Amino acid sequence: MQRCPSCRVTVAGHKTCCPLCGGQLTGTPEPETEVFPALEKPRFTTGFVLRLLALLAIAVSVICVLVNIATGWHVLWSLFVVAGAACVWVAAAVAVAYRRDMTQNLGWQVVLIPLLSILWDVWTGWRGWSIDFVLPCVCIVGVLAMLLIAVLCRLPLRAFAGPFISACVLGLVPLILIACDRVRILLPSLLCAGLAILSLVSLTLFQWQTIKAELSRRFHL
């Protein structure tokens, strides 16, 4: 049996260091006394999935560029394919990285998708569809999806307070854009702002202590 001289405890199984202090162990390992079962390594790691997605995006981009060259450079449609593949890879990478936490995943997607849409809108000549439709609709779907997941999985508010509050705050941006006369189609932005305001007011009235604790943790107040 292995023993830690510093902690004065015996350690079952075969450990490389003390699980309490990280110090060196003495004695003979006894693997048959292992308390915890060995964890199986996942078949596909996060890094492997991301590299596979990158390979697929690059392959699609290369094929489209070659086809564009073969058919003539009069219309550079392959540049749109390359940019689209890059955007899809970024969104998919975030989804894979946060696949074990759906609320965090949604929180990042609510920020990422409108940002990529605005960049596309600017690149293609700015028609305003990114702030008229994409931004408010993504915020609405994100807030409602977090609430649905919380109800179905019976999550306490502290488990998803950070991404939920962030999505609600982002949902107020369309109201600011309306005040600045940047929005042409008002209905999606008004619905988004209304949902965000109701959510924030409800949290403030009924879950103020949870919000306060989350703000203190995030901003070290």
Coordinates of N, CA, C and O in Angstrom, one line a residue, residues 36-153:
F36 N -11.5 3.6 -7.8 CA -12.2 4.2 -8.9 C -11.9 3.4 -10.2 O -10.8 3.0 -10.4
P37 N -12.9 3.1 -11.0 CA -12.7 2.4 -12.3 C -12.0 3.2 -13.3 O -12.0 4.4 -13.2
A38 N -11.2 2.5 -14.1 CA -10.5 3.3 -15.2 C -11.5 3.8 -16.2 O -12.4 3.1 -16.7
L39 N -11.3 5.1 -16.6 CA -12.2 5.7 -17.5 C -11.8 5.4 -18.9 O -10.6 5.4 -19.3
E40 N -12.7 5.1 -19.8 CA -12.4 4.8 -21.2 C -12.2 6.1 -21.9 O -12.9 7.1 -21.7
K41 N -11.1 6.0 -22.7 CA -10.8 7.2 -23.6 C -11.9 7.4 -24.6 O -12.3 6.4 -25.2
P42 N -12.4 8.6 -24.9 CA -13.4 8.8 -25.9 C -12.8 8.4 -27.3 O -11.6 8.6 -27.6
R43 N -13.7 7.9 -28.1 CA -13.3 7.4 -29.5 C -12.8 8.6 -30.3 O -11.8 8.5 -31.0
F44 N -13.5 9.7 -30.2 CA -13.2 10.9 -31.0 C -13.0 12.1 -30.0 O -14.0 12.5 -29.3
T45 N -11.8 12.6 -29.9 CA -11.6 13.8 -29.0 C -12.0 15.1 -29.7 O -12.3 15.1 -30.9
T46 N -12.1 16.1 -28.9 CA -12.5 17.4 -29.4 C -11.5 17.9 -30.5 O -11.9 18.4 -31.5
G47 N -10.2 17.7 -30.2 CA -9.2 18.2 -31.2 C -9.4 17.4 -32.5 O -9.2 18.1 -33.6
F48 N -9.7 16.1 -32.5 CA -9.8 15.4 -33.7 C -11.0 15.9 -34.5 O -11.0 16.0 -35.7
V49 N -12.2 16.1 -33.8 CA -13.4 16.6 -34.5 C -13.1 17.9 -35.1 O -13.6 18.2 -36.2
L50 N -12.5 18.8 -34.4 CA -12.2 20.2 -34.9 C -11.3 20.1 -36.2 O -11.5 20.8 -37.1
R51 N -10.3 19.2 -36.1 CA -9.4 19.0 -37.2 C -10.1 18.4 -38.4 O -9.9 18.8 -39.6
L52 N -11.0 17.5 -38.2 CA -11.8 16.9 -39.2 C -12.7 17.9 -39.9 O -12.8 18.0 -41.1
L53 N -13.4 18.8 -39.1 CA -14.2 19.8 -39.6 C -13.4 20.8 -40.4 O -13.8 21.3 -41.5
A54 N -12.2 21.1 -39.9 CA -11.3 22.0 -40.7 C -10.9 21.4 -42.0 O -10.9 22.1 -43.1
L55 N -10.6 20.1 -42.0 CA -10.3 19.5 -43.3 C -11.5 19.5 -44.3 O -11.3 19.8 -45.5
L56 N -12.7 19.3 -43.8 CA -13.8 19.3 -44.7 C -14.0 20.7 -45.2 O -14.3 20.9 -46.4
A57 N -13.9 21.7 -44.4 CA -14.1 23.1 -44.8 C -13.0 23.5 -45.9 O -13.3 24.1 -46.9
I58 N -11.8 23.1 -45.6 CA -10.7 23.4 -46.6 C -10.9 22.6 -47.9 O -10.7 23.2 -49.0
A59 N -11.4 21.4 -47.8 CA -11.6 20.6 -49.0 C -12.7 21.2 -49.9 O -12.5 21.4 -51.1
V60 N -13.8 21.6 -49.2 CA -14.9 22.3 -50.0 C -14.4 23.6 -50.6 O -14.7 23.9 -51.8
S61 N -13.6 24.3 -49.9 CA -13.1 25.6 -50.4 C -12.2 25.4 -51.6 O -12.3 26.1 -52.6
V62 N -11.3 24.4 -51.4 CA -10.3 24.2 -52.5 C -11.1 23.7 -53.8 O -10.8 24.2 -54.9
I63 N -12.0 22.8 -53.6 CA -12.8 22.3 -54.8 C -13.5 23.5 -55.5 O -13.5 23.6 -56.7
C64 N -14.1 24.3 -54.7 CA -14.9 25.4 -55.3 C -14.0 26.4 -56.0 O -14.3 27.0 -57.1
V65 N -12.8 26.7 -55.4 CA -11.8 27.6 -56.1 C -11.4 27.0 -57.4 O -11.3 27.7 -58.4
L66 N -11.1 25.7 -57.4 CA -10.6 25.1 -58.6 C -11.7 25.1 -59.7 O -11.4 25.3 -60.9
V67 N -12.9 24.8 -59.3 CA -14.1 24.9 -60.3 C -14.2 26.3 -60.8 O -14.5 26.5 -62.0
N68 N -14.1 27.3 -59.9 CA -14.2 28.7 -60.3 C -13.1 29.1 -61.3 O -13.3 29.8 -62.3
I69 N -11.9 28.5 -61.1 CA -10.8 28.8 -62.0 C -11.1 28.1 -63.4 O -10.9 28.7 -64.5
A70 N -11.6 26.9 -63.3 CA -11.9 26.2 -64.6 C -13.0 26.8 -65.4 O -13.0 26.8 -66.6
T71 N -14.0 27.4 -64.7 CA -15.1 28.0 -65.4 C -14.9 29.5 -65.7 O -15.8 30.1 -66.3
G72 N -13.8 30.1 -65.3 CA -13.5 31.5 -65.5 C -13.7 32.3 -64.3 O -14.5 32.0 -63.4
W73 N -12.9 33.4 -64.3 CA -12.9 34.3 -63.1 C -13.8 35.5 -63.3 O -13.6 36.5 -62.6
H74 N -14.8 35.4 -64.1 CA -15.6 36.5 -64.3 C -16.5 36.8 -63.1 O -16.7 38.0 -62.8
V75 N -16.9 35.8 -62.4 CA -17.6 35.9 -61.1 C -16.9 35.1 -60.1 O -16.7 33.9 -60.2
L76 N -16.4 35.8 -59.0 CA -15.6 35.2 -58.0 C -16.6 34.6 -56.9 O -16.5 35.0 -55.7
W77 N -17.4 33.7 -57.3 CA -18.4 33.1 -56.4 C -17.7 32.2 -55.3 O -18.2 32.0 -54.2
S78 N -16.5 31.7 -55.7 CA -15.8 30.8 -54.8 C -15.3 31.5 -53.5 O -15.2 30.9 -52.4
L79 N -15.1 32.8 -53.6 CA -14.8 33.6 -52.4 C -15.9 33.6 -51.3 O -15.6 33.5 -50.1
F80 N -17.1 33.6 -51.8 CA -18.3 33.5 -50.9 C -18.3 32.1 -50.2 O -18.7 32.0 -49.0
V81 N -18.0 31.1 -51.0 CA -18.0 29.7 -50.5 C -16.9 29.6 -49.4 O -17.1 29.0 -48.3
V82 N -15.7 30.1 -49.7 CA -14.6 30.1 -48.7 C -15.0 30.8 -47.4 O -14.8 30.3 -46.3
A83 N -15.5 32.0 -47.6 CA -15.9 32.7 -46.4 C -17.0 32.0 -45.6 O -17.1 32.0 -44.4
G84 N -18.0 31.5 -46.3 CA -19.1 30.7 -45.7 C -18.6 29.5 -45.0 O -19.0 29.2 -43.9
A85 N -17.6 28.8 -45.6 CA -17.0 27.6 -44.9 C -16.3 28.0 -43.7 O -16.4 27.3 -42.7
A86 N -15.6 29.1 -43.7 CA -14.9 29.6 -42.5 C -15.9 29.9 -41.4 O -15.7 29.6 -40.2
C87 N -17.0 30.6 -41.7 CA -18.0 30.9 -40.7 C -18.6 29.7 -40.1 O -18.9 29.6 -38.9
V88 N -19.0 28.7 -41.0 CA -19.6 27.5 -40.5 C -18.6 26.7 -39.6 O -19.0 26.2 -38.6
W89 N -17.3 26.7 -39.9 CA -16.3 26.1 -39.1 C -16.2 26.7 -37.7 O -16.1 26.0 -36.7
V90 N -16.2 28.1 -37.7 CA -16.1 28.8 -36.4 C -17.3 28.4 -35.5 O -17.2 28.1 -34.3
A91 N -18.5 28.5 -36.1 CA -19.7 28.2 -35.3 C -19.7 26.7 -34.9 O -20.1 26.4 -33.7
A92 N -19.3 25.8 -35.8 CA -19.2 24.4 -35.4 C -18.2 24.1 -34.3 O -18.4 23.3 -33.4
A93 N -17.1 24.9 -34.4 CA -16.0 24.7 -33.4 C -16.5 25.1 -32.0 O -16.2 24.4 -31.0
V94 N -17.3 26.2 -31.9 CA -17.8 26.6 -30.7 C -18.8 25.6 -30.2 O -18.9 25.2 -29.0
A95 N -19.6 25.0 -31.1 CA -20.6 24.0 -30.7 C -19.9 22.7 -30.2 O -20.4 22.2 -29.2
V96 N -18.8 22.3 -30.8 CA -18.1 21.1 -30.3 C -17.4 21.4 -29.0 O -17.4 20.6 -28.1
A97 N -16.8 22.6 -28.9 CA -16.1 22.9 -27.6 C -17.0 22.9 -26.4 O -16.6 22.5 -25.3
Y98 N -18.3 23.4 -26.6 CA -19.2 23.5 -25.5 C -20.3 22.5 -25.6 O -21.4 22.8 -25.1
R99 N -20.1 21.4 -26.2 CA -21.1 20.4 -26.4 C -21.7 19.8 -25.1 O -22.8 19.3 -25.1
R100 N -20.9 19.8 -24.1 CA -21.4 19.3 -22.8 C -22.2 20.3 -22.0 O -22.7 19.9 -20.9
D101 N -22.2 21.5 -22.4 CA -23.0 22.5 -21.6 C -23.8 23.3 -22.7 O -23.3 24.3 -23.3
M102 N -25.0 22.9 -22.8 CA -25.9 23.5 -23.9 C -26.2 25.0 -23.6 O -26.3 25.7 -24.6
T103 N -26.3 25.4 -22.4 CA -26.6 26.8 -22.1 C -25.4 27.7 -22.5 O -25.6 28.8 -23.1
Q104 N -24.2 27.2 -22.1 CA -23.0 28.0 -22.5 C -22.9 28.0 -24.0 O -22.5 29.0 -24.6
N105 N -23.2 26.9 -24.7 CA -23.1 26.8 -26.1 C -24.1 27.8 -26.8 O -23.7 28.5 -27.7
L106 N -25.3 27.8 -26.3 CA -26.2 28.8 -26.8 C -25.8 30.2 -26.5 O -26.0 31.1 -27.4
G107 N -25.2 30.5 -25.4 CA -24.7 31.8 -25.0 C -23.7 32.3 -26.0 O -23.7 33.5 -26.5
W108 N -22.8 31.4 -26.4 CA -21.7 31.8 -27.4 C -22.3 32.0 -28.8 O -21.9 32.9 -29.5
Q109 N -23.3 31.1 -29.1 CA -23.8 31.2 -30.5 C -24.7 32.4 -30.6 O -24.7 33.0 -31.7
V110 N -25.3 32.9 -29.6 CA -26.1 34.1 -29.6 C -25.2 35.3 -29.9 O -25.7 36.2 -30.6
V111 N -24.0 35.2 -29.5 CA -23.1 36.3 -29.8 C -22.4 36.2 -31.1 O -22.3 37.1 -31.9
L112 N -22.0 34.9 -31.4 CA -21.2 34.6 -32.6 C -22.0 34.8 -33.9 O -21.6 35.4 -34.9
I113 N -23.2 34.2 -34.0 CA -24.0 34.2 -35.2 C -24.4 35.6 -35.7 O -24.2 36.0 -36.8
P114 N -24.9 36.5 -34.8 CA -25.1 37.9 -35.2 C -23.9 38.6 -35.7 O -23.9 39.4 -36.6
L115 N -22.8 38.4 -35.0 CA -21.5 39.0 -35.3 C -21.1 38.6 -36.7 O -20.7 39.5 -37.6
L116 N -21.1 37.3 -37.0 CA -20.7 36.9 -38.4 C -21.7 37.4 -39.4 O -21.3 37.7 -40.5
S117 N -23.0 37.5 -39.0 CA -24.0 38.0 -40.0 C -23.7 39.5 -40.3 O -23.9 39.9 -41.5
I118 N -23.4 40.2 -39.3 CA -23.1 41.7 -39.6 C -21.9 41.8 -40.5 O -21.8 42.6 -41.4
L119 N -20.8 41.0 -40.2 CA -19.7 41.0 -41.1 C -20.0 40.6 -42.5 O -19.5 41.3 -43.5
W120 N -20.9 39.7 -42.7 CA -21.4 39.3 -44.1 C -22.1 40.4 -44.7 O -22.0 40.7 -45.9
D121 N -23.0 41.1 -43.9 CA -23.8 42.2 -44.4 C -22.9 43.3 -44.9 O -23.1 43.9 -45.9
V122 N -21.9 43.6 -44.1 CA -21.0 44.7 -44.5 C -20.2 44.3 -45.7 O -20.0 45.1 -46.6
W123 N -19.8 43.1 -45.8 CA -18.9 42.6 -46.9 C -19.7 42.6 -48.2 O -19.2 42.9 -49.3
T124 N -21.0 42.4 -48.2 CA -21.9 42.2 -49.4 C -22.6 43.5 -49.7 O -23.5 43.5 -50.5
G125 N -22.2 44.6 -49.1 CA -22.8 45.9 -49.4 C -23.8 46.5 -48.5 O -24.4 47.5 -48.8
W126 N -24.0 46.0 -47.3 CA -24.8 46.4 -46.2 C -26.3 46.7 -46.7 O -26.6 47.8 -47.2
R127 N -27.1 45.7 -46.5 CA -28.5 45.8 -46.8 C -29.4 45.9 -45.5 O -30.6 46.0 -45.5
G128 N -28.7 45.6 -44.3 CA -29.4 45.8 -43.1 C -30.1 44.5 -42.6 O -30.7 44.5 -41.5
W129 N -30.0 43.4 -43.3 CA -30.7 42.2 -42.9 C -30.2 41.6 -41.6 O -30.9 41.0 -40.9
S130 N -28.9 41.9 -41.4 CA -28.3 41.3 -40.2 C -28.9 41.9 -38.9 O -29.0 41.2 -37.9
I131 N -29.2 43.2 -38.9 CA -29.7 43.8 -37.7 C -31.3 43.8 -37.7 O -31.9 44.0 -36.7
D132 N -31.8 43.7 -38.9 CA -33.3 43.7 -39.0 C -33.9 42.4 -38.6 O -34.9 42.3 -37.9
F133 N -33.2 41.3 -38.9 CA -33.7 39.9 -38.7 C -32.8 39.0 -37.9 O -33.3 38.4 -36.9
V134 N -31.6 38.9 -38.3 CA -30.7 37.9 -37.6 C -30.5 38.2 -36.2 O -30.7 37.3 -35.3
L135 N -30.1 39.4 -35.8 CA -29.8 39.8 -34.4 C -31.0 39.6 -33.5 O -30.9 38.8 -32.5
P136 N -32.1 40.1 -33.8 CA -33.3 39.9 -32.9 C -33.8 38.5 -32.9 O -34.1 38.0 -31.8
C137 N -33.8 37.8 -34.0 CA -34.3 36.5 -34.1 C -33.4 35.5 -33.3 O -33.9 34.6 -32.6
V138 N -32.1 35.7 -33.5 CA -31.2 34.8 -32.7 C -31.3 35.0 -31.2 O -31.2 34.0 -30.5
C139 N -31.4 36.2 -30.8 CA -31.6 36.5 -29.4 C -32.8 35.9 -28.8 O -32.8 35.3 -27.7
I140 N -33.9 36.0 -29.6 CA -35.2 35.4 -29.1 C -35.1 33.9 -29.0 O -35.5 33.4 -28.0
V141 N -34.6 33.3 -30.0 CA -34.4 31.8 -30.0 C -33.5 31.4 -28.9 O -33.7 30.4 -28.2
G142 N -32.4 32.2 -28.7 CA -31.4 31.8 -27.6 C -32.0 31.9 -26.2 O -31.8 31.0 -25.4
V143 N -32.7 33.0 -25.9 CA -33.3 33.1 -24.6 C -34.4 32.0 -24.4 O -34.4 31.4 -23.3
L144 N -35.3 31.8 -25.3 CA -36.3 30.8 -25.2 C -35.7 29.4 -25.1 O -36.2 28.6 -24.3
A145 N -34.7 29.1 -25.8 CA -34.1 27.8 -25.8 C -33.4 27.5 -24.4 O -33.5 26.4 -23.9
M146 N -32.8 28.6 -23.9 CA -32.2 28.4 -22.5 C -33.2 28.1 -21.5 O -33.1 27.3 -20.6
L147 N -34.3 28.8 -21.6 CA -35.4 28.6 -20.6 C -36.0 27.2 -20.8 O -36.3 26.5 -19.8
L148 N -36.2 26.8 -22.0 CA -36.7 25.4 -22.3 C -35.8 24.3 -21.7 O -36.2 23.4 -21.1
I149 N -34.5 24.5 -22.0 CA -33.5 23.5 -21.5 C -33.5 23.5 -20.0 O -33.4 22.4 -19.3
A150 N -33.6 24.7 -19.4 CA -33.6 24.8 -17.9 C -34.8 24.1 -17.3 O -34.7 23.4 -16.3
V151 N -36.0 24.2 -18.0 CA -37.2 23.6 -17.5 C -37.1 22.0 -17.7 O -37.4 21.3 -16.8
L152 N -36.7 21.6 -18.8 CA -36.6 20.2 -19.1 C -35.6 19.5 -18.3 O -35.8 18.3 -17.8
C153 N -34.4 20.1 -18.1 CA -33.3 19.5 -17.3 C -33.4 19.9 -15.8 O -32.5 19.4 -15.1

